[in-house]
Structures are given as C-alpha cells and as structure tokens.
Coordinates of C-alpha atoms in Angstrom, one line a residue:
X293 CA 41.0 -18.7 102.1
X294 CA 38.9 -21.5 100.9
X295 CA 36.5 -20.1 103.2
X296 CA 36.1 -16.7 101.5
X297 CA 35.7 -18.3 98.1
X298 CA 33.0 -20.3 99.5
X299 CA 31.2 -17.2 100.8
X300 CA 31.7 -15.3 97.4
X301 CA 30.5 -18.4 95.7
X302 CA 27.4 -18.3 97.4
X303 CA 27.0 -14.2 97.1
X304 CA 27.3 -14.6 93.6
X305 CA 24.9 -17.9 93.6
X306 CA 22.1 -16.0 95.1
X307 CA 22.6 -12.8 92.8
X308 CA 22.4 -15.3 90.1
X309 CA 19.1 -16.7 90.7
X310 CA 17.5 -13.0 91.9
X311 CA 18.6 -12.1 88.3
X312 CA 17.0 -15.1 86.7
X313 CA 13.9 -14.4 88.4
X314 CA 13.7 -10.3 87.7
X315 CA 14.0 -11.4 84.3
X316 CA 10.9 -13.8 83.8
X317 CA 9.0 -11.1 86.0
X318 CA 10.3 -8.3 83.5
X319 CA 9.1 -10.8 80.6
X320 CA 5.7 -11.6 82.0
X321 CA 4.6 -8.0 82.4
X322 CA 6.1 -6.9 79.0
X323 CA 4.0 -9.7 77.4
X324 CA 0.9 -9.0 79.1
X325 CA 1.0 -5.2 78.2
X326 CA 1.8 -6.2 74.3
X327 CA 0.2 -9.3 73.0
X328 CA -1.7 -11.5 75.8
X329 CA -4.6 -9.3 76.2
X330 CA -5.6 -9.7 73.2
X331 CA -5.7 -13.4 73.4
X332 CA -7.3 -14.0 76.1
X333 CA -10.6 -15.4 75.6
X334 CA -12.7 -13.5 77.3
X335 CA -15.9 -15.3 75.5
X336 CA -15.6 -18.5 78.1
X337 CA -17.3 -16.5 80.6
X338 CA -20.4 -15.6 78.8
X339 CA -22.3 -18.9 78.7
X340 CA -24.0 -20.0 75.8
X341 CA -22.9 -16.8 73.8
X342 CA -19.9 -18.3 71.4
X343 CA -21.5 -17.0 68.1
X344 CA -20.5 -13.5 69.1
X345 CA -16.5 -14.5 69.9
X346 CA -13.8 -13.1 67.6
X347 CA -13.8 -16.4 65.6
X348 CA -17.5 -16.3 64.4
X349 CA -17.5 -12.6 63.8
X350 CA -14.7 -12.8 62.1
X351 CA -14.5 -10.8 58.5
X352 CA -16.7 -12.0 56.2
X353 CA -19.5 -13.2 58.7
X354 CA -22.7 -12.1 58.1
X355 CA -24.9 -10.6 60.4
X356 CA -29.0 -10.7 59.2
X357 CA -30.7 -8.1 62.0
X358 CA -34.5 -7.8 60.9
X359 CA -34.7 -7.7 57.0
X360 CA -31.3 -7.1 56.3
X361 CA -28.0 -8.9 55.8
X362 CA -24.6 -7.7 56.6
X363 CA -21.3 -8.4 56.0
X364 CA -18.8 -7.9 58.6
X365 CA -16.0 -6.3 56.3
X366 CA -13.1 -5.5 59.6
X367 CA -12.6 -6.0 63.4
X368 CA -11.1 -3.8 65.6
X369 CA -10.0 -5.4 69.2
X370 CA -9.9 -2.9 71.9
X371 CA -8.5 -3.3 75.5
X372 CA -7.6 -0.4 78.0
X373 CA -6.1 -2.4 80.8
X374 CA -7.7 -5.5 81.5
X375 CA -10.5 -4.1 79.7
X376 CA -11.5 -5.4 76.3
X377 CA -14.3 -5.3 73.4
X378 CA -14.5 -5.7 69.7
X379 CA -16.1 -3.4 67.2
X380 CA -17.3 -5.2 64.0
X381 CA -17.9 -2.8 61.1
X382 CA -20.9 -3.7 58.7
X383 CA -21.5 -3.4 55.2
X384 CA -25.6 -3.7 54.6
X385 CA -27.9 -1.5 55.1
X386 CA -28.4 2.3 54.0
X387 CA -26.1 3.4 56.5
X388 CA -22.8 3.1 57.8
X389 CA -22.8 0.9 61.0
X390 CA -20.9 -1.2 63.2
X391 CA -21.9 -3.7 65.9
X392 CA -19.9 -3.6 69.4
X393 CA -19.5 -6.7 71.6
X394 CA -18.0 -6.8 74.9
X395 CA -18.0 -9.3 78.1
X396 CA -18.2 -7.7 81.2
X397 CA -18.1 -9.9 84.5
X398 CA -19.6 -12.6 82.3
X399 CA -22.3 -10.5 80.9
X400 CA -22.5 -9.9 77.1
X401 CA -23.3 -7.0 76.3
X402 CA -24.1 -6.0 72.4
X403 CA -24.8 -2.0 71.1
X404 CA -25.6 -1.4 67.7
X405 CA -24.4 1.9 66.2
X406 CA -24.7 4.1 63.2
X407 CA -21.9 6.4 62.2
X408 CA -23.0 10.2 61.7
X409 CA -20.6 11.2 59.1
X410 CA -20.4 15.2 59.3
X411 CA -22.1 15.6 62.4
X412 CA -20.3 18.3 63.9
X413 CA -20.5 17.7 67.3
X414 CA -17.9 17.2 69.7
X415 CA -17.7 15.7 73.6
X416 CA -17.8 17.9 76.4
X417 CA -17.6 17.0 80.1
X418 CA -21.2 16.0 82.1
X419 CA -24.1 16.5 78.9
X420 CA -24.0 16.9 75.2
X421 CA -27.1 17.9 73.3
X422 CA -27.3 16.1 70.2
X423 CA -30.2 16.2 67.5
X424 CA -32.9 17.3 70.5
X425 CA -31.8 14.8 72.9
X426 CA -29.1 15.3 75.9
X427 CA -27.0 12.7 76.3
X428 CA -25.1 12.2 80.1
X429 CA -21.5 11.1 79.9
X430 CA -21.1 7.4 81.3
X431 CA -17.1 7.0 80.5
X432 CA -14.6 7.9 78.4
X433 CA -10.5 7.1 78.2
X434 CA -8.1 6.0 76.1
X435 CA -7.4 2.2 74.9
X436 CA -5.2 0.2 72.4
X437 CA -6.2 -1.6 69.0
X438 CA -5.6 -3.9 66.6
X439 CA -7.2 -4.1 63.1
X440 CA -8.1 -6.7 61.1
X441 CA -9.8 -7.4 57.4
X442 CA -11.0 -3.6 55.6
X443 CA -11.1 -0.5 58.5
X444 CA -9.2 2.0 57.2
X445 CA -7.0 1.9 60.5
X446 CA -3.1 0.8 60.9
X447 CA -3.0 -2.4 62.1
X448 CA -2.7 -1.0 65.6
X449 CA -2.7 1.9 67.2
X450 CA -4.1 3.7 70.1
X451 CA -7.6 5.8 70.3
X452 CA -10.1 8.0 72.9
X453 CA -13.4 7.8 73.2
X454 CA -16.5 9.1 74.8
X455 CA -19.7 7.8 75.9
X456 CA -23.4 9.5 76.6
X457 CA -26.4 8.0 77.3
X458 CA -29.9 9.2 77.7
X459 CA -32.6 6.3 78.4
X460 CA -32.6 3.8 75.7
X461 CA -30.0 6.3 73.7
X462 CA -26.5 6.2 73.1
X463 CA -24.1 8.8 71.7
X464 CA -20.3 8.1 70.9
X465 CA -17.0 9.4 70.4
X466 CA -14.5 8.5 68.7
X467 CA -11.1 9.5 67.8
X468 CA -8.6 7.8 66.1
X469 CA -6.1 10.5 64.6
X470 CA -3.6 12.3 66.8
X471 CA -5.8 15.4 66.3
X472 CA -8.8 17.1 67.3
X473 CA -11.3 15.6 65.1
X474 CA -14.1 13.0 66.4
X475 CA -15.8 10.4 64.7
X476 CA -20.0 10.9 66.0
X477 CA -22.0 7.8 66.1
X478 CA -25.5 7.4 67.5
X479 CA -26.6 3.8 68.9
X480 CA -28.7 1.5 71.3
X481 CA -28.3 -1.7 73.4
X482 CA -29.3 -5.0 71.7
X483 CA -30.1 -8.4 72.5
X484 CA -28.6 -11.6 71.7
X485 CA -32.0 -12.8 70.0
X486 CA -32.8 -9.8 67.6
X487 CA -29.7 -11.2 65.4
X488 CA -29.1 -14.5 63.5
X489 CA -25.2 -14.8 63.0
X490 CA -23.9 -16.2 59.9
X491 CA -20.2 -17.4 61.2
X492 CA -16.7 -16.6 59.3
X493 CA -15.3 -18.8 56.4
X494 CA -13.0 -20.4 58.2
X495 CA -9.1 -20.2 56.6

C-alpha cells in the first residue's frame, strides 16, 4: 500500500512540474506577441546612430532637413513579427510628410515621404504606374501598431501596406481602416548626415 501511494505521489509530482513549466512557456510567448516587441531596443545594433532611437524622436523633437524645421507631432511603432520600424509624422514644411526609421541587421535605414492626399491610386501586384513613373513592388504585408503623441490613429491597431520602387523612387501604401481605401505617399532613401536632430523634451 505505501508503495502505491509512493508511486502516485511521484505521478502527480512530475505532472506538477510539467504544468509549472507549460505555464511560463504559455506566458513567454503571450508576452512576446503583445508587449515585448515593442521594447526591444532595436537601436543598440546600429552603431553610432542613437539620435534616431524612439527616445530622441520622440513627439516634440525637431527635425531641421535643409532650410526647414520640423516638429515631430506623433510616432507610430510598427512590427510584423520580429520585424519593426517607426514612422515619425512632421509638421514643417508645405506638405504633409513623415520620416521612417528602421534597423535592419544593424543597418539604419531612413526614407523620407510625402503624403499624396487624393491621389487615387491604388496597389496592384508586380508594377504600378504612378505620375509617369512605374514603380516595382518590393514587399507588402500586414503588421501591428502603437500610437503615440497627435496621429489620428487608436492607440493600436493593426494596418497593410505596400511598397514600389523605381531607382531612387519610392511609392507607398498604406491602409489603416478595415476598408478599401489606401493612404498614397511618394518618398526616397536618406542619409543619416542630410538631417540635424533636435531631441525630445524629456518628461
């Protein structure tokens, strides 16, 4: 007898700790596909390129590209998978634009765009033509967000997008309703140098 209770201690021992364990595994992954990604500072692997990270570029930074100053008025943080970038919209300028900023493999990359309000156009698979130019399709998917300061978004949410290139040229899609509709906006690769970055008042 005291031998079967011994055995069913043990049995229910083990299920114990498998239990335990399928619980913090359960925990990690739920954490990892809410919140953690979009902690993650992605910014230590780009050397020598802090003035772009979340922190500096924060709302109320200013930007000064050529003649012009502008305000970073919001910030939306992107990720699709372990994928991530920011999108910093501007206030300066004659027209609407917004500066994006991503690491990738330790490489930052920076694209500066303008929004084409009532452009039309829409993405289609392969090539777009767009003003005169055709555009190639480079990638497009869906990814997550959170928004900070003044973007007319929810707080989060989830988008698709859509990009084209053709040469120097970029072409982007954007949607952020559960409908049809696209936001159009036309941009180009930049480099670090061509901007002098006014950091965030801190809190």
């Amino acid at each position: 007898m005291n031998k079967i209770f011994f055995l069913l201690a043990v049995v229910l021992l083990i299920a114990a700790i498998y239990m335990f364990f399928k619980s913090r595994q359960a925990k990690a992954a739920s954490t990892q596909e809410t919140g953690d990604t979009f902690s993650k500072d992605y910014f230590a692997e780009a050397k020598g390129q802090n003035e772009f990270n979340p922190e500096n570029l924060g709302p109320g930074a200013i930007i000064r590209y050529g003649a012009t100053d502008y305000v970073v008025r919001g910030t939306l943080t992107l990720n699709e998978g372990p994928y991530y970038w920011y999108e910093y919209l501007l206030d300066g300028g004659d027209n609407s634009s917004w500066l994006g900023v991503e690491v990738d493999e330790g490489q930052l990359n920076l694209t500066w765009w303008t929004s084409r309000k009532g452009a039309g156009a829409t993405p289609d698979r392969g090539t777009v033509e767009f003003e005169g130019v055709t555009y190639s399709e480079d990638e497009r998917g869906h990814a997550r967000y959170t928004s900070t300061g003044t973007t007319g978004l929810p707080e989060s949410g989830e988008m698709r997008y859509v990009d084209y290139s053709a040469g120097d040229k970029l072409l982007g899609f954007e949607g952020w309703a559960n409908n049809d509709s696209w936001e159009v906006s036309t941009g180009h690769t930049m480099l670090p140098g061509e901007f002098t970055v006014y950091p965030a008042p801190k809190a």
